[in-house]
Amino acid sequence: MALPSQSSNLLERIRENLEQLNRSERKVADVILKDPQSATRYSIAALAQAASVSEPTVNRFCRSFDAKGYPDFKLQLAQSLASGTPYVSRSVEIDDTAEEYTQKIFTTNMACLDAARQSMDASVINRAVDFLIQAKQISFLGLGASGPVAMDAQHKFFRFNIPVMAYDDVLMMRMMASVANTGDVIVIISYTGRTRELVEIAKIARESGATVIGITAPNSYLAKECSLTIDVIVQEDTDIYMPMSSRIIHLTVLDVLATGVTLKRGVDFQKHLKRIKESLQASRLPVSPIKT
């Protein structure tokens, strides 16, 4: 049962409910409150050891604060370390030192990646890989911060002997979607899933016969217009803060898809990838000798 609280900040909720915790759970709380920054880097085993309790006790402690599990708890903990500096990151304070904001950004990103990993549906990834490997051509679409993510996807997927393009211009997206055909796969990247133009383009592309894969928020406007959605759950308010963790997670999801396509192509396809790598050797300077 979740403990009552007037605050949405996890650290404040832990402090408010200390007296309601049993002795073992209080030990977990003490470790976290003593050094919350370090606690975000603990595995569940490490936290249990630091608190001299069992792992089930740690899990029970997490659930009492409305967390779905330990990864979700760590994400909430990372996000509650500071109220945030608007337009930068909610984990950063205006007077943070370089050491402090560096640690906070890395810690928050790692926690968000771990939470996203836990929420990934392998069956959806498999279906997306199947669509991509059978595609006649692939288009990656992204606006704003998602534009460079789409470009990165093009850089990865051109290696697969499938025609691939990336678009970050709305008019080009509309024209491309209107002439899409059955067998084309269009991947739309959007953290919020609320960008009006992308929602409209997804609908146009699907009506044209294309398969539309969304890398976006679950149950969003965009998700409802897609043939398949890879749900990305990140606690990041990009209406206020600069996109950080969401962008890194989208890049990682695309790495997962590229890896899936590579593996499904089989061992023989490795020769093709090897030729691409070897073509770059002439552009590289020799490795500098290490001076002792």
Coordinates of C-alpha atoms in Angstrom, one line a residue, residues 41-217:
R41 CA 23.7 4.4 -9.0
Y42 CA 23.1 1.4 -6.7
S43 CA 21.9 -1.9 -8.0
I44 CA 19.1 -3.4 -5.9
A45 CA 21.7 -5.8 -4.4
A46 CA 24.1 -3.0 -3.6
L47 CA 21.3 -1.0 -1.9
A48 CA 20.2 -4.0 0.1
Q49 CA 23.8 -4.6 1.2
A50 CA 24.3 -1.0 2.2
A51 CA 21.2 -1.0 4.3
S52 CA 21.9 -4.5 5.7
V53 CA 18.5 -5.8 4.5
S54 CA 17.2 -8.2 2.0
E55 CA 16.4 -7.4 -1.7
P56 CA 12.6 -8.2 -1.1
T57 CA 12.7 -5.5 1.6
V58 CA 14.1 -3.0 -0.9
N59 CA 11.3 -4.0 -3.4
R60 CA 8.7 -3.6 -0.7
F61 CA 10.1 -0.2 0.2
C62 CA 9.9 0.9 -3.4
R63 CA 6.3 -0.2 -3.9
S64 CA 5.3 1.6 -0.8
F65 CA 6.2 4.8 -2.6
D66 CA 4.1 4.1 -5.7
A67 CA 7.1 2.7 -7.7
K68 CA 6.4 -0.2 -10.1
G69 CA 9.7 -1.7 -9.1
Y70 CA 13.3 -0.8 -8.3
P71 CA 14.2 0.7 -11.8
D72 CA 11.1 2.9 -11.6
F73 CA 12.1 4.0 -8.1
K74 CA 15.6 4.9 -9.2
L75 CA 14.2 7.0 -12.0
Q76 CA 11.9 8.9 -9.6
L77 CA 14.7 9.3 -7.2
A78 CA 17.0 10.8 -9.9
Q79 CA 14.2 13.2 -10.9
S80 CA 13.5 14.4 -7.3
L81 CA 17.1 15.4 -6.5
A82 CA 16.3 19.0 -7.5
S83 CA 13.2 21.0 -8.6
G84 CA 15.1 21.9 -11.7
T85 CA 16.3 24.9 -13.8
P86 CA 13.6 25.7 -16.5
Y87 CA 14.7 25.1 -20.1
V88 CA 17.8 23.1 -19.0
S89 CA 16.9 20.0 -17.0
R90 CA 14.7 19.4 -14.1
S91 CA 17.6 17.7 -12.2
V92 CA 19.8 20.7 -12.4
E93 CA 19.8 23.7 -10.0
I94 CA 20.9 27.2 -10.9
D95 CA 23.8 27.2 -8.5
D96 CA 25.1 23.7 -9.3
T97 CA 28.9 23.4 -9.8
A98 CA 30.3 21.7 -12.9
E99 CA 30.9 18.5 -10.9
E100 CA 27.3 18.5 -9.6
Y101 CA 25.5 19.1 -12.9
T102 CA 27.7 16.7 -14.7
Q103 CA 26.9 14.0 -12.1
K104 CA 23.2 14.8 -12.2
I105 CA 22.9 14.7 -16.0
F106 CA 24.7 11.4 -16.3
T107 CA 22.8 9.9 -13.4
T108 CA 19.4 11.0 -14.7
N109 CA 20.2 9.7 -18.2
M110 CA 21.3 6.3 -16.9
A111 CA 18.2 6.0 -14.7
C112 CA 15.9 6.9 -17.6
L113 CA 17.7 4.4 -19.9
D114 CA 17.3 1.7 -17.3
A115 CA 13.6 2.4 -16.9
A116 CA 13.1 2.5 -20.6
R117 CA 14.9 -0.9 -20.9
Q118 CA 12.5 -2.4 -18.4
S119 CA 9.5 -1.2 -20.3
M120 CA 10.5 -2.4 -23.8
D121 CA 8.3 -5.1 -25.3
A122 CA 10.5 -7.6 -27.1
S123 CA 7.5 -8.8 -29.3
V124 CA 7.0 -5.2 -30.5
I125 CA 10.7 -4.9 -31.3
N126 CA 10.5 -8.2 -33.3
R127 CA 7.6 -6.9 -35.3
A128 CA 9.3 -3.6 -36.0
V129 CA 12.5 -5.5 -37.2
D130 CA 10.4 -7.7 -39.5
F131 CA 8.7 -4.6 -41.1
L132 CA 12.1 -3.0 -41.6
I133 CA 13.9 -6.0 -43.0
Q134 CA 11.1 -6.5 -45.6
A135 CA 10.8 -2.8 -46.5
K136 CA 11.1 -1.6 -50.1
Q137 CA 12.4 1.7 -48.7
I138 CA 12.6 3.3 -45.2
S139 CA 12.0 6.9 -44.2
F140 CA 12.9 8.3 -40.8
L141 CA 11.0 11.5 -39.7
G142 CA 11.7 13.8 -36.9
L143 CA 11.2 17.5 -36.0
G144 CA 13.1 19.7 -33.6
A145 CA 15.4 17.7 -31.4
S146 CA 14.2 14.5 -33.1
G147 CA 15.5 15.7 -36.5
P148 CA 19.1 14.8 -35.7
V149 CA 17.9 11.4 -34.3
A150 CA 16.3 10.7 -37.7
M151 CA 19.5 11.6 -39.4
D152 CA 21.4 9.3 -37.2
A153 CA 19.0 6.5 -38.1
Q154 CA 19.7 7.1 -41.8
H155 CA 23.4 6.9 -41.1
K156 CA 22.9 3.4 -39.5
F157 CA 20.3 1.9 -41.9
F158 CA 21.9 2.8 -45.2
R159 CA 24.3 -0.1 -44.6
F160 CA 21.5 -2.6 -45.0
N161 CA 21.1 -2.4 -48.8
I162 CA 17.6 -0.9 -48.4
P163 CA 16.9 2.6 -49.8
V164 CA 16.7 4.9 -46.8
M165 CA 16.1 8.7 -46.2
A166 CA 15.7 11.0 -43.3
Y167 CA 13.5 14.1 -43.2
D168 CA 13.3 17.0 -40.8
D169 CA 11.2 19.3 -43.1
V170 CA 7.4 19.2 -42.8
L171 CA 6.7 19.9 -46.5
M172 CA 9.1 17.2 -47.7
M173 CA 7.5 14.8 -45.2
R174 CA 4.0 15.6 -46.5
M175 CA 5.0 15.1 -50.1
M176 CA 6.8 11.8 -49.3
A177 CA 3.9 10.5 -47.3
S178 CA 1.4 11.3 -50.0
V179 CA 3.3 9.1 -52.6
A180 CA 4.2 6.3 -50.2
N181 CA 3.2 2.8 -51.3
T182 CA 2.6 -0.6 -49.8
G183 CA 5.9 -2.0 -48.7
D184 CA 7.3 1.4 -47.7
V185 CA 8.1 1.8 -44.0
I186 CA 8.0 5.2 -42.3
V187 CA 9.4 5.6 -38.9
I188 CA 8.3 8.7 -37.0
I189 CA 10.2 9.8 -33.9
S190 CA 8.4 12.1 -31.4
Y191 CA 8.8 12.1 -27.6
T192 CA 5.4 13.8 -27.0
G193 CA 3.4 12.3 -29.8
R194 CA 1.5 15.6 -29.8
T195 CA 3.1 17.4 -32.8
R196 CA 0.2 18.2 -35.1
E197 CA 2.1 17.9 -38.3
L198 CA 3.6 14.5 -37.5
V199 CA 0.2 13.1 -36.5
E200 CA -1.3 14.3 -39.8
I201 CA 1.7 12.9 -41.8
A202 CA 1.3 9.5 -40.1
K203 CA -2.3 9.5 -41.2
I204 CA -1.5 10.4 -44.8
A205 CA 1.3 7.8 -45.0
R206 CA -0.9 5.0 -43.6
E207 CA -3.8 5.9 -46.0
S208 CA -1.3 5.8 -48.8
G209 CA -0.5 2.2 -47.9
A210 CA 2.8 2.6 -46.0
T211 CA 3.6 0.9 -42.7
V212 CA 4.1 3.6 -40.1
I213 CA 6.2 2.8 -37.0
G214 CA 6.0 5.3 -34.2
I215 CA 8.8 5.7 -31.6
T216 CA 6.8 7.8 -29.2
A217 CA 4.7 8.1 -26.1

